[in-house]
Amino acid sequence: VSTVQVLLGERSYPIRIRPGSLADLGEALVAEFETSHAVVITSKPVAARHFAALESGLLRAGIAFEPLLIPDGERAKTLRVAAGLYDRLIEGGVTRQTLLVGLGGGATCDVAAFVASTLLRGLPLVQVPTTLLAQVDASVGGKSALNHPRGKNLIGTFYQPRLVWIDPDVLATLPPRERRAGLAEIVKVASIWDADFFKWLEENAGAVLGLERDALAHAVARACGIKAEIVGLDERDAGLRALLNFGHTLGHAVEVVNGYRHVRHGEAVALGMVFAARLSERRELAPAGTAARLVALLARVGLATEIADLQAQRPAYLRALAVDKKGADGAIGFVALREIGRAELVRLTADEILPGAV
Ligand SMILES: NC(=O)c1ccc[n+]([C@@H]2O[C@H](COP(=O)([O-])OP(=O)(O)OC[C@H]3O[C@@H](n4cnc5c(N)ncnc54)[C@H](O)[C@@H]3O)[C@@H](O)[C@H]2O)c1
Ligand SMILES: [Zn+2]
């Protein structure tokens, strides 16, 4: 059992990580909020696997609740789905005391957070993430997001949940490919922030992937802890939080060039991290051997580390990078590694990131 506190003044909240605890959420809700009514936002595949446990706890605690189903995964992240939830909640007599519970992967959590942050100018929100990625990444930081036809996550708010409830045991039903993709984000926070944790992963990544209880709970707690620390220092994404984009500049480009459908976000981030580590070495920002350690760890997790079509598809990658352009100087904020456990934001042009011939 461990608790990670996300410290954001009056918006602080706990992340509770307890294997086998899904059925205990009801009691916790009664203890932490004086509520007798909750609405659970979830999708069919997740509900089929995990709603029964949650339901038994809510019943036991005497909480009146109602499940609201939304489409599975990314398809739920639309204004239309959000509007449908507003309709059903308003027809159901929502008040500012109605607790919204998001049960599912990062996509479901994003939609639940968006609706909680906007309906009646804010409803209390409890997140119950059920994928490894959502547990270590989407559950910390308070970003809600919907997609626009022109791009992912273009619509959203900052909104902190009141509680995040993580039962790592729910990952037993998660396909191995999704587990590996989630592990990429764990490797990411270790790479930028905590060399000891990186070393621990080098020894224990197999146990985490195999869902060994202690190892998994430790990895989830430490990853949440690192992200919580960074977000606590920079809630509104003004500087430091950009380090969490390590591997994401090229990662996004990999997703765009290959199509979001074909590559999992974590898989793209793994490729992007290796690319970034090699670039850091080439620019003499990181000592030789840094990228090799990252490659070895990711390979142990079963994640691909080489972008096969980078030179052949260079124009497409450059176009994708151009979308990331932020400053007036045409440079891109790129997260470089200084060593394992330490990162730094540097500004590079697309040409410096992807030179014509390497
Ligand atoms: N708000 C944030 O800070 C933040 C951070 C990271 C990612 N995200 C968002 O999260 C989304 C990605 O999250 P994701 O990787 O969890 O994908 P996802 O939410 O699309 O879920 C992936 C699949 O896993 C299934 N699933 C969920 N839990 C399961 C379980 N326990 N067993 C079996 N199957 C299960 C779902 O049904 C879905 O089909 C993206 O939309 C991304 O933008 C948000
Ligand atoms: Zn990511």
mmCIF file of C-alpha atoms and ligand atoms in Angstrom:
data_model
loop_
_atom_site.group_PDB
_atom_site.id
_atom_site.type_symbol
_atom_site.label_atom_id
_atom_site.label_comp_id
_atom_site.label_asym_id
_atom_site.label_seq_id
_atom_site.Cartn_x
_atom_site.Cartn_y
_atom_site.Cartn_z
ATOM 1 C CA VAL A 1 0.000 0.000 0.000
ATOM 2 C CA SER A 2 1.394 3.376 -0.843
ATOM 3 C CA THR A 3 0.129 6.877 -1.321
ATOM 4 C CA VAL A 4 1.658 9.534 -3.514
ATOM 5 C CA GLN A 5 0.602 13.071 -2.647
ATOM 6 C CA VAL A 6 0.281 15.494 -5.519
ATOM 7 C CA LEU A 7 1.029 18.799 -3.808
ATOM 8 C CA LEU A 8 -0.767 21.694 -5.436
ATOM 9 C CA GLY A 9 -1.941 23.848 -2.547
ATOM 10 C CA GLU A 10 -5.685 23.626 -2.108
ATOM 11 C CA ARG A 11 -5.902 21.419 -5.196
ATOM 12 C CA SER A 12 -3.655 18.758 -3.659
ATOM 13 C CA TYR A 13 -4.855 15.184 -3.877
ATOM 14 C CA PRO A 14 -3.685 11.678 -3.037
ATOM 15 C CA ILE A 15 -2.955 8.831 -5.441
ATOM 16 C CA ARG A 16 -3.595 5.613 -3.570
ATOM 17 C CA ILE A 17 -1.905 2.512 -4.951
ATOM 18 C CA ARG A 18 -3.187 -0.739 -3.511
ATOM 19 C CA PRO A 19 -3.221 -4.133 -5.241
ATOM 20 C CA GLY A 20 -6.640 -5.757 -5.107
ATOM 21 C CA SER A 21 -8.403 -2.619 -3.917
ATOM 22 C CA LEU A 22 -11.015 -1.986 -6.603
ATOM 23 C CA ALA A 23 -13.795 -3.308 -4.383
ATOM 24 C CA ASP A 24 -12.685 -1.025 -1.536
ATOM 25 C CA LEU A 25 -13.221 2.239 -3.388
ATOM 26 C CA GLY A 26 -16.807 2.561 -2.147
ATOM 27 C CA GLU A 27 -15.728 2.674 1.487
ATOM 28 C CA ALA A 28 -12.950 5.106 0.668
ATOM 29 C CA LEU A 29 -15.415 7.434 -1.039
ATOM 30 C CA VAL A 30 -17.632 7.466 2.028
ATOM 31 C CA ALA A 31 -14.611 8.125 4.230
ATOM 32 C CA GLU A 32 -13.072 10.873 2.094
ATOM 33 C CA PHE A 33 -16.168 12.617 0.739
ATOM 34 C CA GLU A 34 -19.528 12.969 2.373
ATOM 35 C CA THR A 35 -21.201 11.661 -0.699
ATOM 36 C CA SER A 36 -24.032 9.259 -1.251
ATOM 37 C CA HIS A 37 -24.230 9.527 -5.035
ATOM 38 C CA ALA A 38 -21.748 8.762 -7.800
ATOM 39 C CA VAL A 39 -21.760 8.431 -11.576
ATOM 40 C CA VAL A 40 -19.234 6.039 -13.099
ATOM 41 C CA ILE A 41 -18.035 6.899 -16.607
ATOM 42 C CA THR A 42 -16.581 3.860 -18.325
ATOM 43 C CA SER A 43 -16.568 1.869 -21.566
ATOM 44 C CA LYS A 44 -18.005 -1.540 -22.331
ATOM 45 C CA PRO A 45 -14.781 -3.577 -22.520
ATOM 46 C CA VAL A 46 -13.537 -2.138 -19.234
ATOM 47 C CA ALA A 47 -16.914 -2.471 -17.526
ATOM 48 C CA ALA A 48 -17.171 -6.111 -18.615
ATOM 49 C CA ARG A 49 -13.903 -6.875 -16.838
ATOM 50 C CA HIS A 50 -13.883 -4.609 -13.835
ATOM 51 C CA PHE A 51 -17.237 -2.998 -13.097
ATOM 52 C CA ALA A 52 -18.469 -5.859 -10.922
ATOM 53 C CA ALA A 53 -15.705 -5.383 -8.352
ATOM 54 C CA LEU A 54 -16.236 -1.636 -8.184
ATOM 55 C CA GLU A 55 -20.008 -2.116 -7.996
ATOM 56 C CA SER A 56 -19.810 -4.538 -5.077
ATOM 57 C CA GLY A 57 -17.854 -1.970 -3.067
ATOM 58 C CA LEU A 58 -20.226 0.880 -3.909
ATOM 59 C CA LEU A 59 -23.201 -1.258 -2.896
ATOM 60 C CA ARG A 60 -21.504 -2.275 0.327
ATOM 61 C CA ALA A 61 -20.808 1.370 1.153
ATOM 62 C CA GLY A 62 -24.398 2.376 0.435
ATOM 63 C CA ILE A 63 -23.538 4.735 -2.418
ATOM 64 C CA ALA A 64 -26.233 5.228 -5.042
ATOM 65 C CA PHE A 65 -24.541 5.066 -8.413
ATOM 66 C CA GLU A 66 -25.150 4.855 -12.085
ATOM 67 C CA PRO A 67 -22.782 3.714 -14.842
ATOM 68 C CA LEU A 68 -22.627 5.843 -17.978
ATOM 69 C CA LEU A 69 -21.064 4.053 -20.946
ATOM 70 C CA ILE A 70 -19.013 5.932 -23.509
ATOM 71 C CA PRO A 71 -17.252 4.542 -26.602
ATOM 72 C CA ASP A 72 -14.037 2.653 -25.945
ATOM 73 C CA GLY A 73 -10.622 4.302 -26.160
ATOM 74 C CA GLU A 74 -9.771 7.249 -28.364
ATOM 75 C CA ARG A 75 -13.204 7.324 -30.046
ATOM 76 C CA ALA A 76 -14.647 8.753 -26.841
ATOM 77 C CA LYS A 77 -12.515 11.883 -26.917
ATOM 78 C CA THR A 78 -14.951 14.069 -28.852
ATOM 79 C CA LEU A 79 -17.171 17.057 -28.041
ATOM 80 C CA ARG A 80 -20.111 14.920 -29.171
ATOM 81 C CA VAL A 81 -19.451 12.299 -26.524
ATOM 82 C CA ALA A 82 -18.945 15.007 -23.909
ATOM 83 C CA ALA A 83 -22.238 16.625 -24.934
ATOM 84 C CA GLY A 84 -23.983 13.277 -24.623
ATOM 85 C CA LEU A 85 -22.654 12.987 -21.080
ATOM 86 C CA TYR A 86 -23.858 16.511 -20.227
ATOM 87 C CA ASP A 87 -27.338 15.512 -21.457
ATOM 88 C CA ARG A 88 -27.482 12.331 -19.439
ATOM 89 C CA LEU A 89 -26.079 13.946 -16.300
ATOM 90 C CA ILE A 90 -28.433 16.929 -16.451
ATOM 91 C CA GLU A 91 -31.431 14.697 -17.124
ATOM 92 C CA GLY A 92 -30.300 12.592 -14.162
ATOM 93 C CA GLY A 93 -30.429 15.606 -11.858
ATOM 94 C CA VAL A 94 -26.704 16.284 -11.453
ATOM 95 C CA THR A 95 -25.703 18.632 -8.628
ATOM 96 C CA ARG A 96 -22.330 20.046 -7.643
ATOM 97 C CA GLN A 97 -22.086 17.241 -5.114
ATOM 98 C CA THR A 98 -22.373 14.520 -7.741
ATOM 99 C CA LEU A 99 -19.130 12.599 -7.750
ATOM 100 C CA LEU A 100 -17.831 11.621 -11.187
ATOM 101 C CA VAL A 101 -15.747 8.469 -11.298
ATOM 102 C CA GLY A 102 -13.682 7.713 -14.422
ATOM 103 C CA LEU A 103 -13.001 3.986 -14.809
ATOM 104 C CA GLY A 104 -10.809 3.041 -17.765
ATOM 105 C CA GLY A 105 -7.728 3.869 -19.772
ATOM 106 C CA GLY A 106 -6.305 7.323 -20.389
ATOM 107 C CA ALA A 107 -8.945 8.135 -22.979
ATOM 108 C CA THR A 108 -11.845 7.475 -20.616
ATOM 109 C CA CYS A 109 -10.071 9.388 -17.842
ATOM 110 C CA ASP A 110 -9.529 12.344 -20.204
ATOM 111 C CA VAL A 111 -13.238 12.501 -21.051
ATOM 112 C CA ALA A 112 -14.331 12.104 -17.437
ATOM 113 C CA ALA A 113 -11.961 14.918 -16.444
ATOM 114 C CA PHE A 114 -13.186 17.191 -19.229
ATOM 115 C CA VAL A 115 -16.819 16.751 -18.275
ATOM 116 C CA ALA A 116 -16.073 17.067 -14.554
ATOM 117 C CA SER A 117 -14.162 20.289 -15.127
ATOM 118 C CA THR A 118 -16.802 21.964 -17.276
ATOM 119 C CA LEU A 119 -20.227 20.825 -16.047
ATOM 120 C CA LEU A 120 -21.595 23.191 -13.374
ATOM 121 C CA ARG A 121 -18.072 24.733 -13.408
ATOM 122 C CA GLY A 122 -16.619 21.704 -11.719
ATOM 123 C CA LEU A 123 -17.747 18.440 -10.178
ATOM 124 C CA PRO A 124 -15.661 16.359 -7.778
ATOM 125 C CA LEU A 125 -13.701 13.796 -9.786
ATOM 126 C CA VAL A 126 -12.198 10.459 -8.815
ATOM 127 C CA GLN A 127 -10.027 8.680 -11.372
ATOM 128 C CA VAL A 128 -9.689 4.902 -11.458
ATOM 129 C CA PRO A 129 -7.162 4.290 -14.252
ATOM 130 C CA THR A 130 -7.096 0.741 -15.596
ATOM 131 C CA THR A 131 -4.181 0.744 -18.062
ATOM 132 C CA LEU A 132 -0.537 1.015 -17.042
ATOM 133 C CA LEU A 133 -0.192 4.170 -19.114
ATOM 134 C CA ALA A 134 -3.178 5.794 -17.448
ATOM 135 C CA GLN A 135 -1.971 4.766 -13.989
ATOM 136 C CA VAL A 136 1.477 6.282 -14.352
ATOM 137 C CA ASP A 137 0.819 9.160 -16.717
ATOM 138 C CA ALA A 138 -2.781 10.274 -17.210
ATOM 139 C CA SER A 139 -3.604 10.011 -13.495
ATOM 140 C CA VAL A 140 -1.061 12.669 -12.503
ATOM 141 C CA GLY A 141 -1.080 16.235 -13.696
ATOM 142 C CA GLY A 142 -4.681 17.216 -14.132
ATOM 143 C CA LYS A 143 -4.874 17.683 -17.865
ATOM 144 C CA SER A 144 -8.176 16.837 -19.476
ATOM 145 C CA ALA A 145 -8.353 16.501 -23.226
ATOM 146 C CA LEU A 146 -10.588 15.912 -26.209
ATOM 147 C CA ASN A 147 -9.480 15.573 -29.802
ATOM 148 C CA HIS A 148 -10.333 17.880 -32.681
ATOM 149 C CA PRO A 149 -10.494 16.532 -36.250
ATOM 150 C CA ARG A 150 -7.308 18.548 -36.916
ATOM 151 C CA GLY A 151 -5.316 17.114 -34.057
ATOM 152 C CA LYS A 152 -5.126 15.177 -30.817
ATOM 153 C CA ASN A 153 -5.727 16.789 -27.422
ATOM 154 C CA LEU A 154 -6.416 20.244 -28.892
ATOM 155 C CA ILE A 155 -9.373 20.848 -26.556
ATOM 156 C CA GLY A 156 -8.920 20.620 -22.823
ATOM 157 C CA THR A 157 -8.585 22.078 -19.386
ATOM 158 C CA PHE A 158 -6.402 21.847 -16.316
ATOM 159 C CA TYR A 159 -8.467 20.144 -13.642
ATOM 160 C CA GLN A 160 -7.239 18.175 -10.671
ATOM 161 C CA PRO A 161 -9.123 15.118 -9.455
ATOM 162 C CA ARG A 162 -9.873 14.796 -5.740
ATOM 163 C CA LEU A 163 -8.532 11.260 -5.582
ATOM 164 C CA VAL A 164 -6.811 8.747 -7.856
ATOM 165 C CA TRP A 165 -7.420 5.117 -6.975
ATOM 166 C CA ILE A 166 -4.979 2.657 -8.495
ATOM 167 C CA ASP A 167 -5.464 -1.087 -8.269
ATOM 168 C CA PRO A 168 -2.497 -2.570 -10.168
ATOM 169 C CA ASP A 169 -4.232 -5.970 -10.184
ATOM 170 C CA VAL A 170 -6.616 -4.742 -12.907
ATOM 171 C CA LEU A 171 -3.647 -4.821 -15.284
ATOM 172 C CA ALA A 172 -3.867 -8.631 -15.326
ATOM 173 C CA THR A 173 -6.437 -8.338 -18.123
ATOM 174 C CA LEU A 174 -4.384 -5.845 -20.107
ATOM 175 C CA PRO A 175 -2.795 -7.200 -23.301
ATOM 176 C CA PRO A 176 1.032 -7.443 -23.071
ATOM 177 C CA ARG A 177 1.442 -4.895 -25.842
ATOM 178 C CA GLU A 178 -0.423 -2.285 -23.763
ATOM 179 C CA ARG A 179 1.703 -3.142 -20.724
ATOM 180 C CA ARG A 180 4.908 -2.619 -22.663
ATOM 181 C CA ALA A 181 3.625 0.685 -24.025
ATOM 182 C CA GLY A 182 2.874 1.840 -20.486
ATOM 183 C CA LEU A 183 6.330 0.826 -19.348
ATOM 184 C CA ALA A 184 7.832 3.206 -21.893
ATOM 185 C CA GLU A 185 6.470 6.155 -19.904
ATOM 186 C CA ILE A 186 7.914 4.654 -16.723
ATOM 187 C CA VAL A 187 11.339 4.400 -18.386
ATOM 188 C CA LYS A 188 10.836 7.998 -19.515
ATOM 189 C CA VAL A 189 10.440 9.485 -16.035
ATOM 190 C CA ALA A 190 13.350 7.422 -14.738
ATOM 191 C CA SER A 191 15.541 8.652 -17.613
ATOM 192 C CA ILE A 192 14.880 12.325 -17.000
ATOM 193 C CA TRP A 193 14.709 12.385 -13.203
ATOM 194 C CA ASP A 194 15.954 9.406 -11.221
ATOM 195 C CA ALA A 195 19.084 7.411 -12.057
ATOM 196 C CA ASP A 196 18.502 5.032 -9.121
ATOM 197 C CA PHE A 197 15.037 4.195 -10.374
ATOM 198 C CA PHE A 198 16.493 3.628 -13.846
ATOM 199 C CA LYS A 199 18.951 1.184 -12.347
ATOM 200 C CA TRP A 200 16.133 -0.507 -10.436
ATOM 201 C CA LEU A 201 14.242 -0.889 -13.722
ATOM 202 C CA GLU A 202 17.287 -2.438 -15.366
ATOM 203 C CA GLU A 203 17.040 -5.160 -12.737
ATOM 204 C CA ASN A 204 13.282 -5.414 -12.334
ATOM 205 C CA ALA A 205 11.622 -4.542 -15.635
ATOM 206 C CA GLY A 206 10.832 -8.202 -16.218
ATOM 207 C CA ALA A 207 9.069 -8.498 -12.887
ATOM 208 C CA VAL A 208 7.039 -5.364 -13.637
ATOM 209 C CA LEU A 209 5.991 -6.711 -17.037
ATOM 210 C CA GLY A 210 5.139 -10.024 -15.414
ATOM 211 C CA LEU A 211 2.901 -8.087 -12.983
ATOM 212 C CA GLU A 212 4.693 -9.312 -9.887
ATOM 213 C CA ARG A 213 2.804 -7.485 -7.174
ATOM 214 C CA ASP A 214 5.592 -5.753 -5.260
ATOM 215 C CA ALA A 215 7.619 -4.801 -8.298
ATOM 216 C CA LEU A 216 4.584 -3.484 -10.157
ATOM 217 C CA ALA A 217 3.326 -1.468 -7.205
ATOM 218 C CA HIS A 218 6.779 0.031 -6.683
ATOM 219 C CA ALA A 219 7.169 0.967 -10.349
ATOM 220 C CA VAL A 220 3.725 2.585 -10.492
ATOM 221 C CA ALA A 221 4.253 4.471 -7.243
ATOM 222 C CA ARG A 222 7.707 5.764 -8.189
ATOM 223 C CA ALA A 223 6.581 6.809 -11.674
ATOM 224 C CA CYS A 224 3.577 8.651 -10.211
ATOM 225 C CA GLY A 225 5.853 10.154 -7.579
ATOM 226 C CA ILE A 226 8.254 11.575 -10.142
ATOM 227 C CA LYS A 227 5.513 13.032 -12.292
ATOM 228 C CA ALA A 228 3.808 14.444 -9.185
ATOM 229 C CA GLU A 229 7.049 16.122 -8.159
ATOM 230 C CA ILE A 230 7.507 17.727 -11.565
ATOM 231 C CA VAL A 231 3.870 18.800 -11.844
ATOM 232 C CA GLY A 232 4.023 20.168 -8.288
ATOM 233 C CA LEU A 233 6.866 22.427 -9.396
ATOM 234 C CA ASP A 234 5.171 23.491 -12.643
ATOM 235 C CA GLU A 235 1.425 22.810 -12.673
ATOM 236 C CA ARG A 236 0.639 25.012 -15.681
ATOM 237 C CA ASP A 237 3.325 23.758 -18.006
ATOM 238 C CA ALA A 238 5.489 26.884 -17.911
ATOM 239 C CA GLY A 239 8.899 25.221 -18.053
ATOM 240 C CA LEU A 240 10.045 22.209 -16.081
ATOM 241 C CA ARG A 241 7.048 20.135 -17.070
ATOM 242 C CA ALA A 242 8.360 20.200 -20.633
ATOM 243 C CA LEU A 243 10.950 17.608 -19.547
ATOM 244 C CA LEU A 244 8.097 15.091 -19.507
ATOM 245 C CA ASN A 245 8.129 15.473 -23.285
ATOM 246 C CA PHE A 246 11.373 13.504 -23.452
ATOM 247 C CA GLY A 247 11.041 11.202 -26.466
ATOM 248 C CA HIS A 248 7.819 12.880 -27.522
ATOM 249 C CA THR A 249 9.084 15.203 -30.281
ATOM 250 C CA LEU A 250 10.153 12.340 -32.530
ATOM 251 C CA GLY A 251 7.544 10.117 -30.871
ATOM 252 C CA HIS A 252 4.715 12.329 -32.111
ATOM 253 C CA ALA A 253 6.262 12.371 -35.556
ATOM 254 C CA VAL A 254 6.369 8.563 -35.552
ATOM 255 C CA GLU A 255 2.670 8.517 -34.652
ATOM 256 C CA VAL A 256 1.802 11.000 -37.395
ATOM 257 C CA VAL A 257 3.926 9.367 -40.113
ATOM 258 C CA ASN A 258 2.800 5.817 -39.312
ATOM 259 C CA GLY A 259 -0.778 6.648 -38.354
ATOM 260 C CA TYR A 260 -2.001 6.687 -34.760
ATOM 261 C CA ARG A 261 -3.859 3.453 -35.357
ATOM 262 C CA HIS A 262 -0.762 1.422 -36.084
ATOM 263 C CA VAL A 263 1.591 2.420 -33.330
ATOM 264 C CA ARG A 264 0.841 2.696 -29.613
ATOM 265 C CA HIS A 265 1.810 5.992 -28.029
ATOM 266 C CA GLY A 266 4.298 4.305 -25.675
ATOM 267 C CA GLU A 267 5.919 2.465 -28.581
ATOM 268 C CA ALA A 268 6.434 5.754 -30.400
ATOM 269 C CA VAL A 269 7.840 7.342 -27.231
ATOM 270 C CA ALA A 270 10.347 4.503 -26.864
ATOM 271 C CA LEU A 271 11.593 5.153 -30.403
ATOM 272 C CA GLY A 272 11.674 8.886 -29.722
ATOM 273 C CA MET A 273 13.649 8.471 -26.501
ATOM 274 C CA VAL A 274 16.379 6.448 -28.212
ATOM 275 C CA PHE A 275 16.529 9.028 -30.973
ATOM 276 C CA ALA A 276 16.776 11.850 -28.417
ATOM 277 C CA ALA A 277 19.459 10.069 -26.410
ATOM 278 C CA ARG A 278 21.591 9.501 -29.522
ATOM 279 C CA LEU A 279 21.164 13.101 -30.598
ATOM 280 C CA SER A 280 22.188 14.189 -27.080
ATOM 281 C CA GLU A 281 25.372 12.137 -27.392
ATOM 282 C CA ARG A 282 26.121 13.463 -30.879
ATOM 283 C CA ARG A 283 25.781 17.028 -29.631
ATOM 284 C CA GLU A 284 28.030 16.156 -26.683
ATOM 285 C CA LEU A 285 25.342 16.899 -24.141
ATOM 286 C CA ALA A 286 25.367 13.357 -22.765
ATOM 287 C CA PRO A 287 28.300 11.003 -22.156
ATOM 288 C CA ALA A 288 28.947 8.154 -24.588
ATOM 289 C CA GLY A 289 27.031 5.023 -23.633
ATOM 290 C CA THR A 290 23.904 6.846 -22.424
ATOM 291 C CA ALA A 291 21.811 5.813 -25.415
ATOM 292 C CA ALA A 292 23.131 2.243 -25.271
ATOM 293 C CA ARG A 293 21.820 1.824 -21.725
ATOM 294 C CA LEU A 294 18.431 3.128 -22.741
ATOM 295 C CA VAL A 295 18.341 0.834 -25.769
ATOM 296 C CA ALA A 296 19.231 -2.166 -23.610
ATOM 297 C CA LEU A 297 16.493 -1.425 -21.075
ATOM 298 C CA LEU A 298 13.817 -0.826 -23.702
ATOM 299 C CA ALA A 299 14.835 -3.978 -25.553
ATOM 300 C CA ARG A 300 14.507 -5.930 -22.315
ATOM 301 C CA VAL A 301 10.954 -4.608 -22.037
ATOM 302 C CA GLY A 302 10.308 -5.780 -25.609
ATOM 303 C CA LEU A 303 10.005 -2.330 -27.121
ATOM 304 C CA ALA A 304 11.416 -1.527 -30.555
ATOM 305 C CA THR A 305 14.247 1.010 -30.550
ATOM 306 C CA GLU A 306 15.023 1.665 -34.216
ATOM 307 C CA ILE A 307 12.959 3.841 -36.561
ATOM 308 C CA ALA A 308 13.383 1.901 -39.786
ATOM 309 C CA ASP A 309 12.174 4.488 -42.281
ATOM 310 C CA LEU A 310 13.686 7.646 -40.822
ATOM 311 C CA GLN A 311 15.925 8.596 -43.760
ATOM 312 C CA ALA A 312 13.601 7.276 -46.460
ATOM 313 C CA GLN A 313 10.679 9.202 -44.986
ATOM 314 C CA ARG A 314 12.663 12.251 -43.902
ATOM 315 C CA PRO A 315 10.362 14.811 -45.614
ATOM 316 C CA ALA A 316 7.333 13.365 -43.835
ATOM 317 C CA TYR A 317 9.129 13.456 -40.484
ATOM 318 C CA LEU A 318 10.235 17.051 -41.076
ATOM 319 C CA ARG A 319 6.631 18.048 -41.835
ATOM 320 C CA ALA A 320 5.485 16.367 -38.649
ATOM 321 C CA LEU A 321 8.218 18.152 -36.652
ATOM 322 C CA ALA A 322 7.154 21.509 -38.068
ATOM 323 C CA VAL A 323 3.828 21.148 -36.245
ATOM 324 C CA ASP A 324 5.749 21.114 -32.935
ATOM 325 C CA LYS A 325 7.339 24.451 -33.741
ATOM 326 C CA LYS A 326 6.665 26.891 -30.954
ATOM 327 C CA GLY A 327 9.033 29.855 -30.861
ATOM 328 C CA ALA A 328 9.255 32.737 -33.321
ATOM 329 C CA ASP A 329 12.790 31.635 -34.194
ATOM 330 C CA GLY A 330 11.432 28.482 -35.803
ATOM 331 C CA ALA A 331 13.222 26.349 -33.246
ATOM 332 C CA ILE A 332 11.711 23.375 -31.488
ATOM 333 C CA GLY A 333 11.905 22.761 -27.759
ATOM 334 C CA PHE A 334 13.711 19.432 -27.645
ATOM 335 C CA VAL A 335 14.371 17.449 -24.478
ATOM 336 C CA ALA A 336 17.972 16.271 -24.398
ATOM 337 C CA LEU A 337 19.457 13.881 -21.868
ATOM 338 C CA ARG A 338 22.482 15.145 -19.951
ATOM 339 C CA GLU A 339 22.965 11.697 -18.442
ATOM 340 C CA ILE A 340 20.707 8.912 -17.216
ATOM 341 C CA GLY A 341 18.482 10.618 -14.654
ATOM 342 C CA ARG A 342 18.911 14.201 -15.863
ATOM 343 C CA ALA A 343 17.429 16.078 -18.802
ATOM 344 C CA GLU A 344 17.418 19.568 -20.220
ATOM 345 C CA LEU A 345 15.300 21.491 -22.679
ATOM 346 C CA VAL A 346 17.294 22.775 -25.662
ATOM 347 C CA ARG A 347 16.149 24.661 -28.720
ATOM 348 C CA LEU A 348 16.957 23.060 -32.050
ATOM 349 C CA THR A 349 15.850 23.585 -35.612
ATOM 350 C CA ALA A 350 14.183 20.749 -37.478
ATOM 351 C CA ASP A 351 17.379 20.416 -39.533
ATOM 352 C CA GLU A 352 19.477 20.033 -36.420
ATOM 353 C CA ILE A 353 17.105 17.382 -35.136
ATOM 354 C CA LEU A 354 16.993 15.514 -38.424
ATOM 355 C CA PRO A 355 20.162 16.263 -40.408
ATOM 356 C CA GLY A 356 20.081 15.268 -44.059
ATOM 357 C CA ALA A 357 22.632 12.506 -43.777
ATOM 358 C CA VAL A 358 23.700 10.990 -40.490
HETATM 359 N N1 LIG B 1 -4.333 13.630 -19.315
HETATM 360 C C1 LIG B 1 -3.090 13.249 -19.378
HETATM 361 O O1 LIG B 1 -2.213 13.800 -18.708
HETATM 362 C C2 LIG B 1 -2.722 12.110 -20.255
HETATM 363 C C3 LIG B 1 -1.473 11.527 -20.137
HETATM 364 C C4 LIG B 1 -1.165 10.445 -20.937
HETATM 365 C C5 LIG B 1 -2.086 9.984 -21.851
HETATM 366 N N2 LIG B 1 -3.304 10.571 -21.957
HETATM 367 C C6 LIG B 1 -4.296 10.089 -22.935
HETATM 368 O O2 LIG B 1 -4.563 8.723 -22.642
HETATM 369 C C7 LIG B 1 -4.917 8.044 -23.846
HETATM 370 C C8 LIG B 1 -4.137 6.769 -23.926
HETATM 371 O O3 LIG B 1 -4.416 5.994 -22.790
HETATM 372 P P1 LIG B 1 -4.353 4.410 -22.817
HETATM 373 O O4 LIG B 1 -3.062 3.961 -23.359
HETATM 374 O O5 LIG B 1 -4.787 3.985 -21.472
HETATM 375 O O6 LIG B 1 -5.380 4.031 -23.961
HETATM 376 P P2 LIG B 1 -6.976 3.850 -23.983
HETATM 377 O O7 LIG B 1 -7.647 4.633 -22.934
HETATM 378 O O8 LIG B 1 -7.379 4.076 -25.383
HETATM 379 O O9 LIG B 1 -7.150 2.307 -23.621
HETATM 380 C C9 LIG B 1 -6.581 1.336 -24.456
HETATM 381 C C10 LIG B 1 -7.421 0.072 -24.474
HETATM 382 O O10 LIG B 1 -7.255 -0.640 -23.268
HETATM 383 C C11 LIG B 1 -8.492 -1.192 -22.850
HETATM 384 N N3 LIG B 1 -8.416 -1.403 -21.413
HETATM 385 C C12 LIG B 1 -8.399 -0.487 -20.429
HETATM 386 N N4 LIG B 1 -8.208 -1.057 -19.250
HETATM 387 C C13 LIG B 1 -8.110 -2.378 -19.460
HETATM 388 C C14 LIG B 1 -7.894 -3.512 -18.628
HETATM 389 N N5 LIG B 1 -7.672 -3.377 -17.316
HETATM 390 N N6 LIG B 1 -7.871 -4.730 -19.208
HETATM 391 C C15 LIG B 1 -8.035 -4.880 -20.528
HETATM 392 N N7 LIG B 1 -8.220 -3.857 -21.364
HETATM 393 C C16 LIG B 1 -8.257 -2.607 -20.839
HETATM 394 C C17 LIG B 1 -9.495 -0.176 -23.285
HETATM 395 O O11 LIG B 1 -10.745 -0.783 -23.432
HETATM 396 C C18 LIG B 1 -8.914 0.324 -24.613
HETATM 397 O O12 LIG B 1 -9.392 -0.458 -25.670
HETATM 398 C C19 LIG B 1 -4.639 8.996 -24.975
HETATM 399 O O13 LIG B 1 -5.862 9.537 -25.412
HETATM 400 C C20 LIG B 1 -3.789 10.078 -24.340
HETATM 401 O O14 LIG B 1 -3.952 11.340 -24.962
HETATM 402 C C21 LIG B 1 -3.631 11.617 -21.175
HETATM 403 ZN ZN ZN B 2 3.358 10.286 -23.429
#
